[in-house]
mmCIF file of C-alpha atoms in Angstrom:
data_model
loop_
_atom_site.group_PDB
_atom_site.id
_atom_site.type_symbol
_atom_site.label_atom_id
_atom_site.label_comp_id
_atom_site.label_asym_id
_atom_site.label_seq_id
_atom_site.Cartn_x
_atom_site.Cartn_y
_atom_site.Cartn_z
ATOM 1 C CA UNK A 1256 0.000 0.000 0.000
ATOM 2 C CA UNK A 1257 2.852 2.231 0.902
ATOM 3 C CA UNK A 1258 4.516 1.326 -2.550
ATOM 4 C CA UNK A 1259 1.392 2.348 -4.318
ATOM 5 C CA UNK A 1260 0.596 5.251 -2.289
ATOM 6 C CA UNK A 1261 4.206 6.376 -3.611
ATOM 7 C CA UNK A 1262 3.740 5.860 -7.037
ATOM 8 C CA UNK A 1263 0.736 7.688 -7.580
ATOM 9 C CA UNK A 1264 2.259 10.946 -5.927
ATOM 10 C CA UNK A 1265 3.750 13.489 -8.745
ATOM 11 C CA UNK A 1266 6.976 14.384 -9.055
ATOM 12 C CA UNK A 1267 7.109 17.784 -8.965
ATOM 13 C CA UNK A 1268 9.358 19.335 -11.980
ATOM 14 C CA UNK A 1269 10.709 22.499 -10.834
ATOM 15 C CA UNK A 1270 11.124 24.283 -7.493
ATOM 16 C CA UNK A 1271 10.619 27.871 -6.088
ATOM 17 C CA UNK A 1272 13.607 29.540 -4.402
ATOM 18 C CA UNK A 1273 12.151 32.012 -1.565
ATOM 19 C CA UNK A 1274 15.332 33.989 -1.225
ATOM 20 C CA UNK A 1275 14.932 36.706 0.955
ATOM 21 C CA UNK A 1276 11.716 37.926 2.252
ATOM 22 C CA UNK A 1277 11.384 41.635 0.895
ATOM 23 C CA UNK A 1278 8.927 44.278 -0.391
ATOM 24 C CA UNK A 1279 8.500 44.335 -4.421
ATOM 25 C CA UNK A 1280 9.979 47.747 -4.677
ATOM 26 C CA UNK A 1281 13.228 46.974 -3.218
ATOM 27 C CA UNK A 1282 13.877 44.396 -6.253
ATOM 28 C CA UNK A 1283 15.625 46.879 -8.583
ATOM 29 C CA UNK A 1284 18.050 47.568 -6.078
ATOM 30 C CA UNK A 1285 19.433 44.414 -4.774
ATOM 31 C CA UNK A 1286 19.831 43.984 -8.749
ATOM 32 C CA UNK A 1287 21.925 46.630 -8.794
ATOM 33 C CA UNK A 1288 23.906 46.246 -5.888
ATOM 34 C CA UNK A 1289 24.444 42.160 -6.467
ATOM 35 C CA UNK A 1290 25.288 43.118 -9.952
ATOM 36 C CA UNK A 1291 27.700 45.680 -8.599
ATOM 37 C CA UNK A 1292 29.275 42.642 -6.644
ATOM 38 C CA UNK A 1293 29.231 40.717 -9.264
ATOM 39 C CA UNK A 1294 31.269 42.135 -11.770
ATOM 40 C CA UNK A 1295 33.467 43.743 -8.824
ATOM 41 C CA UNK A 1296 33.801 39.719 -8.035
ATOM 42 C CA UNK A 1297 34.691 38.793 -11.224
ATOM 43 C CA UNK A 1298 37.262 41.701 -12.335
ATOM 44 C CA UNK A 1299 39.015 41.184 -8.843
ATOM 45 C CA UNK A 1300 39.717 37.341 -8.897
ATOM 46 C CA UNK A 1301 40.345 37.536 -12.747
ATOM 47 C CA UNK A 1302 42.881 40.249 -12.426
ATOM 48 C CA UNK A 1303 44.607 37.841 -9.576
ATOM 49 C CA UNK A 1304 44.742 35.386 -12.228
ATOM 50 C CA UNK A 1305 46.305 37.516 -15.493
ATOM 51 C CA UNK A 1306 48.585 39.105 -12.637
ATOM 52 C CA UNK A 1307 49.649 35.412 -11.977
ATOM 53 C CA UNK A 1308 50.079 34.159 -15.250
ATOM 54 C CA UNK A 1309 51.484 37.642 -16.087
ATOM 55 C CA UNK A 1310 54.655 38.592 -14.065
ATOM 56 C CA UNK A 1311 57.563 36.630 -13.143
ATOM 57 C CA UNK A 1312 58.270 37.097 -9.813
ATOM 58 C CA UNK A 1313 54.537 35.714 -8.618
ATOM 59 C CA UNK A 1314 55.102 32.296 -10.547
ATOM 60 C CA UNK A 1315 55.859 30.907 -6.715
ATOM 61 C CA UNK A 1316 54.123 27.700 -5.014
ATOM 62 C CA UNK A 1317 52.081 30.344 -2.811
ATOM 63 C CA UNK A 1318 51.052 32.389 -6.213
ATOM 64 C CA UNK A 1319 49.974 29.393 -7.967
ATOM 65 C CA UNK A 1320 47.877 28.012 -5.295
ATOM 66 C CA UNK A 1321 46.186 31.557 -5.379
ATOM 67 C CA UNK A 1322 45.495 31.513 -8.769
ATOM 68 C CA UNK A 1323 43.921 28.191 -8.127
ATOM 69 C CA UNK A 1324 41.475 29.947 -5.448
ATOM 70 C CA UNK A 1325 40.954 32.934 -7.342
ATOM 71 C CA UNK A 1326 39.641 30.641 -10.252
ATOM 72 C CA UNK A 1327 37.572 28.748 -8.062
ATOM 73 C CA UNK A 1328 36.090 31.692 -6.675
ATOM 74 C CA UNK A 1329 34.820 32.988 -10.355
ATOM 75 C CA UNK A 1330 33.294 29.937 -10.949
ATOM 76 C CA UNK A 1331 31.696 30.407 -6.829
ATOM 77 C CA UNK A 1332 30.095 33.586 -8.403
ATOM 78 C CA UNK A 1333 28.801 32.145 -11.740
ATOM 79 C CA UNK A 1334 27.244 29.240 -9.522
ATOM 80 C CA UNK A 1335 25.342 31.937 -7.494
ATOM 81 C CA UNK A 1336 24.796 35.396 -8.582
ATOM 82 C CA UNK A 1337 23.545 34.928 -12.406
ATOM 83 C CA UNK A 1338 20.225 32.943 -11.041
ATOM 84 C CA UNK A 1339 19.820 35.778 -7.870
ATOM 85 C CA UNK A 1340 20.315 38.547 -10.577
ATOM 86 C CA UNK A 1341 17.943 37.062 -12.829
ATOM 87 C CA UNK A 1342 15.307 36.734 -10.296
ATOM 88 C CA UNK A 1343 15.960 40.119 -8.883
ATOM 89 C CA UNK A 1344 14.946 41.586 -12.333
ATOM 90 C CA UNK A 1345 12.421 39.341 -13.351
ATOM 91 C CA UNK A 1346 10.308 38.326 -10.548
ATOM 92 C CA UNK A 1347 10.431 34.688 -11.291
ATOM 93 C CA UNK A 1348 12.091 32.647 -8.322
ATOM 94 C CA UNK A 1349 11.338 29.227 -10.593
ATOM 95 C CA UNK A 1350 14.156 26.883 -10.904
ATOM 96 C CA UNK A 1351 13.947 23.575 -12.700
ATOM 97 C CA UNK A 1352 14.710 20.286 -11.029
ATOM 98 C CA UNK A 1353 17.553 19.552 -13.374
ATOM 99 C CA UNK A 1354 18.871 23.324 -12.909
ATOM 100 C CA UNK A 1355 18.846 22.932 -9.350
ATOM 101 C CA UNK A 1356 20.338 19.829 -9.241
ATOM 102 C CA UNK A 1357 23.081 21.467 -11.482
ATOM 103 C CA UNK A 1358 23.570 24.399 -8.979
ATOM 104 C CA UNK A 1359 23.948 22.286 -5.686
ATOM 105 C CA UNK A 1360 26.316 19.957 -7.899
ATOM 106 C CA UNK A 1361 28.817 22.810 -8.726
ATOM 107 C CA UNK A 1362 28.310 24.690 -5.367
ATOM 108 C CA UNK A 1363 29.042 21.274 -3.416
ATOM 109 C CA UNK A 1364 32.031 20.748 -5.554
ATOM 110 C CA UNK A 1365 33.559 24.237 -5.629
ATOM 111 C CA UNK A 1366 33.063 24.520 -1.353
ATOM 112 C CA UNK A 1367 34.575 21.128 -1.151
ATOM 113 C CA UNK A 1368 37.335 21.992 -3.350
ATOM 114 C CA UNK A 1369 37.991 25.205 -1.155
ATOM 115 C CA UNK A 1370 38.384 22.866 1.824
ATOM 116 C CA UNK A 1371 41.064 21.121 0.814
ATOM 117 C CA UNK A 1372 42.442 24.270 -0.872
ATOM 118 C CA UNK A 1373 42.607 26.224 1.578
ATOM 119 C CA UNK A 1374 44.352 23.302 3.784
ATOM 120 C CA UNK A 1375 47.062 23.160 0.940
ATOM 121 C CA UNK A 1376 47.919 26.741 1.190
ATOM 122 C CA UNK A 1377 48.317 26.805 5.098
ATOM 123 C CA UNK A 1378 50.603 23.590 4.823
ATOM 124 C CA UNK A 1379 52.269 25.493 2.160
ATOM 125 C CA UNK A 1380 52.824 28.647 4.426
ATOM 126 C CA UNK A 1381 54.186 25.869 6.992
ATOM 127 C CA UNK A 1382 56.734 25.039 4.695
ATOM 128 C CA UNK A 1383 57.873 28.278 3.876
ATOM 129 C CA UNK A 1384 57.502 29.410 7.934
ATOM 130 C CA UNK A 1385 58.692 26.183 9.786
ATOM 131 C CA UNK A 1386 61.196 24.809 7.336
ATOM 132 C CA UNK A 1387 63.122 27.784 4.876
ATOM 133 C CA UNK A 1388 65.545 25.916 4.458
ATOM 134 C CA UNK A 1389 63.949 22.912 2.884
ATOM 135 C CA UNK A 1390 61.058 24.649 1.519
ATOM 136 C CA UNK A 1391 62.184 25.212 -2.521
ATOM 137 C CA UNK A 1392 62.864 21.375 -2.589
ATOM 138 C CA UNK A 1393 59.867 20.111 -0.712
ATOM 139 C CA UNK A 1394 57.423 22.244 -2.338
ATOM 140 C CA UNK A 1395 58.355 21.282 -6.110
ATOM 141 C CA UNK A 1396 56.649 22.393 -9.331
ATOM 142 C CA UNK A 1397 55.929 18.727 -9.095
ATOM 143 C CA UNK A 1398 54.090 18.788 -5.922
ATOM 144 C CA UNK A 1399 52.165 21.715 -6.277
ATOM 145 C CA UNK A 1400 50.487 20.237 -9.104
ATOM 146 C CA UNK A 1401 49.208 17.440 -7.621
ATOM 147 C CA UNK A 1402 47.977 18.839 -4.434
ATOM 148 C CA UNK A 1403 46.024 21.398 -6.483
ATOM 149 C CA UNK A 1404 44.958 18.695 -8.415
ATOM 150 C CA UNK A 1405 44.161 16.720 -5.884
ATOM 151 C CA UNK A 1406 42.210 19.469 -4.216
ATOM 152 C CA UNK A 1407 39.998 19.444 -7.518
ATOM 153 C CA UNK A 1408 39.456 16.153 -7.675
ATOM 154 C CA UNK A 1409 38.652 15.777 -4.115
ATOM 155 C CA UNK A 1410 35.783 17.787 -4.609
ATOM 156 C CA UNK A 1411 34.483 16.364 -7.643
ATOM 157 C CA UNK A 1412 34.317 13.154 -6.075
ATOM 158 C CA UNK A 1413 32.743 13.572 -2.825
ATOM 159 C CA UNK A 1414 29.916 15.977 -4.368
ATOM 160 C CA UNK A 1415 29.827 13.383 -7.179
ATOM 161 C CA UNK A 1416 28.652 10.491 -4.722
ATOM 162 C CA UNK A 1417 26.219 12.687 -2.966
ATOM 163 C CA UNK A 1418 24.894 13.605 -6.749
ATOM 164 C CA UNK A 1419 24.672 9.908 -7.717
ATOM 165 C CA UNK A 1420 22.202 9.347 -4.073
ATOM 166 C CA UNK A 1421 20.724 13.221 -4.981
ATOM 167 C CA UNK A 1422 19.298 12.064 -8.373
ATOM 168 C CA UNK A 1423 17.532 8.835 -6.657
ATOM 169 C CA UNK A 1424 15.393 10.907 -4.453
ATOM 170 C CA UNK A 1425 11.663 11.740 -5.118
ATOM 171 C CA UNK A 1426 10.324 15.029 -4.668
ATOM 172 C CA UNK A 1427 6.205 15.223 -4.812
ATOM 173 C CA UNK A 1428 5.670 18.773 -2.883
ATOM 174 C CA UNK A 1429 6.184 21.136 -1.451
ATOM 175 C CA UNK A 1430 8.367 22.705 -3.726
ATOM 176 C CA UNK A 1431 9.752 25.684 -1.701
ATOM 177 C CA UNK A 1432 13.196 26.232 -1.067
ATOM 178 C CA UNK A 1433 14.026 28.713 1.725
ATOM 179 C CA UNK A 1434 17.215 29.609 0.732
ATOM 180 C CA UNK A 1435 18.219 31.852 -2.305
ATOM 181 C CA UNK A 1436 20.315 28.901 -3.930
ATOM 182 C CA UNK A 1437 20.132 25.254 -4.046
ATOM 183 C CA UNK A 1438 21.694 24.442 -0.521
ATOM 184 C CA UNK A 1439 21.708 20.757 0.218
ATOM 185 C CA UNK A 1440 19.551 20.828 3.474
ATOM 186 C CA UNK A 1441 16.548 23.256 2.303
ATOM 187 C CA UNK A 1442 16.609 21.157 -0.780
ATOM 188 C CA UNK A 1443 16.727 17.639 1.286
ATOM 189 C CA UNK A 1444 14.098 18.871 3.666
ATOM 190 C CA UNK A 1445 11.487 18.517 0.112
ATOM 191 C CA UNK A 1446 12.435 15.093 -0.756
ATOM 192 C CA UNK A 1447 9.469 12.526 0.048
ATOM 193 C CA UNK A 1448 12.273 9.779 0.162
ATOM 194 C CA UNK A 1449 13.945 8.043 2.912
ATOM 195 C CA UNK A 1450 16.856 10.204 3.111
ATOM 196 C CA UNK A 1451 18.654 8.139 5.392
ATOM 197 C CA UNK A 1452 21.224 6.769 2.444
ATOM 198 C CA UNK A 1453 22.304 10.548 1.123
ATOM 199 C CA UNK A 1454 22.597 12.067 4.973
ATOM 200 C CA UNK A 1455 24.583 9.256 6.015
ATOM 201 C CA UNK A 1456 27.165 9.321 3.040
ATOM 202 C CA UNK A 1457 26.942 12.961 3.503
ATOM 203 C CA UNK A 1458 27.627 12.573 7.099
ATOM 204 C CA UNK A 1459 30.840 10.137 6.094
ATOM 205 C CA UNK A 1460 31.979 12.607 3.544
ATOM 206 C CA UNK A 1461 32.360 15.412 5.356
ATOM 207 C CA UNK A 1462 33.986 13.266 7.654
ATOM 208 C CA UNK A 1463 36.701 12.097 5.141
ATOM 209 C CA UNK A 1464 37.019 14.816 3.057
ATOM 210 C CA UNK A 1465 36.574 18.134 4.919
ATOM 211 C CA UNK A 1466 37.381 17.493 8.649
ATOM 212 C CA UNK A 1467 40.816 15.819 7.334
ATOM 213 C CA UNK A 1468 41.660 19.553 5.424
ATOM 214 C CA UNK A 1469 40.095 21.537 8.078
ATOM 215 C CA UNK A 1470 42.724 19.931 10.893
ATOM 216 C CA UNK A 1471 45.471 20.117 8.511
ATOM 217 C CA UNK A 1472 44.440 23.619 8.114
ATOM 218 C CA UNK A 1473 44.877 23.813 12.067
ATOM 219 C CA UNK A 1474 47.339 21.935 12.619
ATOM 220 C CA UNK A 1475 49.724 23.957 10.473
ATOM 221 C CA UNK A 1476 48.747 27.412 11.984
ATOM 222 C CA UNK A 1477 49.401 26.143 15.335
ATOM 223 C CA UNK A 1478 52.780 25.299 14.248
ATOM 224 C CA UNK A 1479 53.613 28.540 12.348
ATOM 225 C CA UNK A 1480 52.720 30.421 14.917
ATOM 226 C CA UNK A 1481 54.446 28.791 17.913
ATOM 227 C CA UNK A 1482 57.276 29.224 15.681
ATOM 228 C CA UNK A 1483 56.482 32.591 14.959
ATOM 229 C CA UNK A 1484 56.675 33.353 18.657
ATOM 230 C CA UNK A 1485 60.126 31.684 19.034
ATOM 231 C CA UNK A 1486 61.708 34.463 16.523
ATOM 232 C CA UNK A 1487 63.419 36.610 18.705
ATOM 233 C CA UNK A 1488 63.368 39.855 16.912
ATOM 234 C CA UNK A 1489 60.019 41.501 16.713
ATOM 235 C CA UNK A 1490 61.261 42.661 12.632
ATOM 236 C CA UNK A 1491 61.961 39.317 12.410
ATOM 237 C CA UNK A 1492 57.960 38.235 13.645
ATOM 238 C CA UNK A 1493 56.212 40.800 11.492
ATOM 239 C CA UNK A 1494 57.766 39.785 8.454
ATOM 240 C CA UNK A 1495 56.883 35.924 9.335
ATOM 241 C CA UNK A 1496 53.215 36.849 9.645
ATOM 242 C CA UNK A 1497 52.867 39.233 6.888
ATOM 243 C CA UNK A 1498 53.104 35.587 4.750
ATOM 244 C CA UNK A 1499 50.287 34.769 5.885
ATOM 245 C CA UNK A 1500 48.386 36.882 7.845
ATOM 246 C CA UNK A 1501 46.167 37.203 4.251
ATOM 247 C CA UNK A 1502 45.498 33.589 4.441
ATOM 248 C CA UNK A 1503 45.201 33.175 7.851
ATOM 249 C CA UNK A 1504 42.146 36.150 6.845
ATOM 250 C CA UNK A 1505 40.921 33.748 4.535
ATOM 251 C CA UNK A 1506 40.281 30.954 6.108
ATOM 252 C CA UNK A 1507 38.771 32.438 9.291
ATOM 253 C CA UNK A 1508 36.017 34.292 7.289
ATOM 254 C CA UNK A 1509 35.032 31.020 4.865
ATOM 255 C CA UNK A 1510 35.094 28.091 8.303
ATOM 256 C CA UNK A 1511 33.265 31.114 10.513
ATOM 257 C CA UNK A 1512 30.763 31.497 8.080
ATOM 258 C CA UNK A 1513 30.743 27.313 7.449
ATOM 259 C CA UNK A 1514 30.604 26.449 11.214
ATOM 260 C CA UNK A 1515 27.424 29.157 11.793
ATOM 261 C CA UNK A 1516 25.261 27.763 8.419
ATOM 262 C CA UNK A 1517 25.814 24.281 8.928
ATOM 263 C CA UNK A 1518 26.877 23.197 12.217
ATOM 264 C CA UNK A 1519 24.698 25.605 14.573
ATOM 265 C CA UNK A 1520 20.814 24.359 15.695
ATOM 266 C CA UNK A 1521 18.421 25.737 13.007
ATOM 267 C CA UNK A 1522 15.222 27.244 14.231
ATOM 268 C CA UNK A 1523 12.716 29.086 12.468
ATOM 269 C CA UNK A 1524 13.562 32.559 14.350
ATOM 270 C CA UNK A 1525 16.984 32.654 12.791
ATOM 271 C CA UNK A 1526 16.217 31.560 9.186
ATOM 272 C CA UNK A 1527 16.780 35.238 7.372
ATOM 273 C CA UNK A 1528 20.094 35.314 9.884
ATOM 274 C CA UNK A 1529 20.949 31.884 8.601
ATOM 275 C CA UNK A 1530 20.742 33.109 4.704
ATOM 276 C CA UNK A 1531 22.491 36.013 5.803
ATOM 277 C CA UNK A 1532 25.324 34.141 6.576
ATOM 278 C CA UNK A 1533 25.163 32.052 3.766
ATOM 279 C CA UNK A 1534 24.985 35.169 1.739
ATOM 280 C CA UNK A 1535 28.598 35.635 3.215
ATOM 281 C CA UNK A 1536 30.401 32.812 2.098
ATOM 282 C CA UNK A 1537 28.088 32.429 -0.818
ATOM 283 C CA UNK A 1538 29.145 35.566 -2.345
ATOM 284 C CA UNK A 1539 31.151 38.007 -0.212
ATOM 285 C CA UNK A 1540 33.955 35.943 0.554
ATOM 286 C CA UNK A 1541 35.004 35.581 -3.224
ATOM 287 C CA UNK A 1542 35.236 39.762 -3.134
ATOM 288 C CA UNK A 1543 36.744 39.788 -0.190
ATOM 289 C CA UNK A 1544 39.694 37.034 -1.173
ATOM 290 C CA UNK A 1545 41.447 39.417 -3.806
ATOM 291 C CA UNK A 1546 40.936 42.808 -1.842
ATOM 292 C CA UNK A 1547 42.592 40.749 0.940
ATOM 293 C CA UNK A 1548 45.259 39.461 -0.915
ATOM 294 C CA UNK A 1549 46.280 42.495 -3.143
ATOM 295 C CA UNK A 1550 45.536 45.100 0.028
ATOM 296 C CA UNK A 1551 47.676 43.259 2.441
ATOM 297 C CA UNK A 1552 50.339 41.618 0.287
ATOM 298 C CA UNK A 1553 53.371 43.711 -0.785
ATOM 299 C CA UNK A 1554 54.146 41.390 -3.708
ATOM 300 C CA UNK A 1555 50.524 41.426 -5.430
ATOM 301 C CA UNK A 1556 50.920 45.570 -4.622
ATOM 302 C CA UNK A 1557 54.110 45.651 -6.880
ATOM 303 C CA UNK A 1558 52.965 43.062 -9.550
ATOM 304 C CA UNK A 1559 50.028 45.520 -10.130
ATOM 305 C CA UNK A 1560 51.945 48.773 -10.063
ATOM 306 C CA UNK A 1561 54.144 46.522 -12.326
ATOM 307 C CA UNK A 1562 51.416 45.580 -14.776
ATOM 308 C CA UNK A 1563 50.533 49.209 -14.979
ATOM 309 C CA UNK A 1564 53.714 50.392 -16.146
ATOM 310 C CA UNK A 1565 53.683 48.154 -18.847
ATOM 311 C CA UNK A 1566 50.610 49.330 -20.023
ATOM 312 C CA UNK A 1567 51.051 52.877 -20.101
ATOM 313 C CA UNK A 1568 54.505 52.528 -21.768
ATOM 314 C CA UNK A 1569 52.965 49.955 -24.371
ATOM 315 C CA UNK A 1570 50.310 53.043 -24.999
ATOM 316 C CA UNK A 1571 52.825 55.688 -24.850
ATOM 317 C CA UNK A 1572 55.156 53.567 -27.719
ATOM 318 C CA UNK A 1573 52.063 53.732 -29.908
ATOM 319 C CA UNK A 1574 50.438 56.615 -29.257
ATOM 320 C CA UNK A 1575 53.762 58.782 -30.045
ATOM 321 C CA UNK A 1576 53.731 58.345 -34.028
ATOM 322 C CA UNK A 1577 50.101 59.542 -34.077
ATOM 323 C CA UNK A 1578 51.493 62.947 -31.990
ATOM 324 C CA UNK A 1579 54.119 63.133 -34.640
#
């Protein structure tokens, strides 16, 4: 009876993302200011990038894992912001199943890839802290490569599983996400399926693939800066922190924001405070990531000033036989 109760139930085809509560007239402006931070997103992380790829002197172990987070940060704010901007100026908060299911795929992959990115660059800045000395030949073009890679693929594969259980489960109404993207628990919460299968391998996931990054992640900032303390010269303790005081930035913001959306009690009182937060890590963090690292790093400072130079000679050279 159950079985047949199940099968005549309709699968619903597309959900509705609430978003954020607010009056109809206030619309046109969160378009404008999300598209603001949208294209201040993008230029930022992509000028990380060509500054990267561009001049010499960045083409480090530290650079190249930073041109790994600024790409995976653009992506972060392709995932989001285009379907918020669209419903901003349209009105329609409709999302198909198979466009939702795309969303939480990428999102899930891209946060889980951060994870284990994030716990590459703080071993890196271990390295570089704890052991000088041996740091050119431990961290090797070699090496770099794969743990990027393997950050990559990390991700891929853990969201991959929990896609594989996703696209099993049944969803017959309601169809109302509370949440302004395709978050894994609002989206859960719809399914009339026994969930049991996807929260458990979720559960075990996070287990195996984040926790092991996030006490890496730990684990090497407790040893840079007990080290950091034993340098006797307070010159000599600045300049050890400056390497990664932008990081250490970093990763505080994006596991502060983590910890409060996913690990803290939800109650219906603190749902908008919940998206909120969300709306941190979602979508301010991958602003905040290049105005940290070009604002508080002396080497991004002179690859831009750099970069600029070029240009204006390159415009000079070839604006001078017009003058003449």
């Amino acid at each position: 009876m159950a079985d047949a109760e199940v099968g005549n139930q309709t699968s619903i085809a597309e959900f509705i993302l609430l978003g954020f509560e607010i009056l109809p007239e206030l619309q046109m402006l969160l378009f404008l200011l999300f598209f603001i931070l949208y294209i201040a997103t993008m230029a930022g992380n992509v000028l990380i990038i060509v500054l990267i790829i561009a001049v010499r002197h960045l083409h480090t172990p530290m650079y190249f894992f930073l041109g790994n987070l600024s790409c995976l940060e653009t992506c972060y704010t392709c995932t989001i912001l285009p379907r918020m901007l669209a419903s901003f100026l349209t009105g329609d908060r409709t999302i198909s199943l198979s466009g939702c299911f795309i969303q939480f795929f990428f999102f899930g992959m891209l946060a889980s890839t951060e994870c284990c990115l994030l716990s590459v660059m703080s071993y890196d800045r271990y390295l570089a802290i704890c052991k000088p000395l041996h740091y050119a030949a431990l961290m090797s073009d070699r090496l770099c490569f794969k743990l990027a890679a393997g950050s990559w693929i990390s991700g891929f594969t853990a969201v991959s599983i929990i896609s594989l259980l996703f696209l099993q489960l049944t969803f017959c109404g309601p169809n109302e996400v509370d949440h302004f993207f395709c978050d894994y628990v609002p989206v859960i919460k719809l399914s009339c399926s026994d969930t049991y299968q996807i929260e458990l391998a979720a559960y075990s996931l996070d287990c195996i693939v984040l926790l092991p990054p996030f006490l890496l992640t730990l684990l090497s900032y407790i040893c840079i800066i007990t080290t950091i303390l034993r340098i006797p010269s307070t010159s000599g303790r600045q300049k050890a922190f400056s390497t990664c005081s932008s990081h250490i930035t970093v990763v505080t913001i994006f596991y502060g924001m983590l910890v409060i959306v996913y690990m803290f009690p939800r109650t219906n009182s603190l749902r908008a405070l919940y998206k909120i937060f969300s709306l941190f890590y979602t979508v301010l963090t991958p602003l905040a990531n290049p105005l940290i690292y070009s604002l508080r790093n002396k080497d991004v400072k002179e690859a831009l000033m750099t970069v600029f130079y070029m240009f204006m000679n390159w415009k000079r050279k070839h604006a001078s036989p017009e003058l003449c």
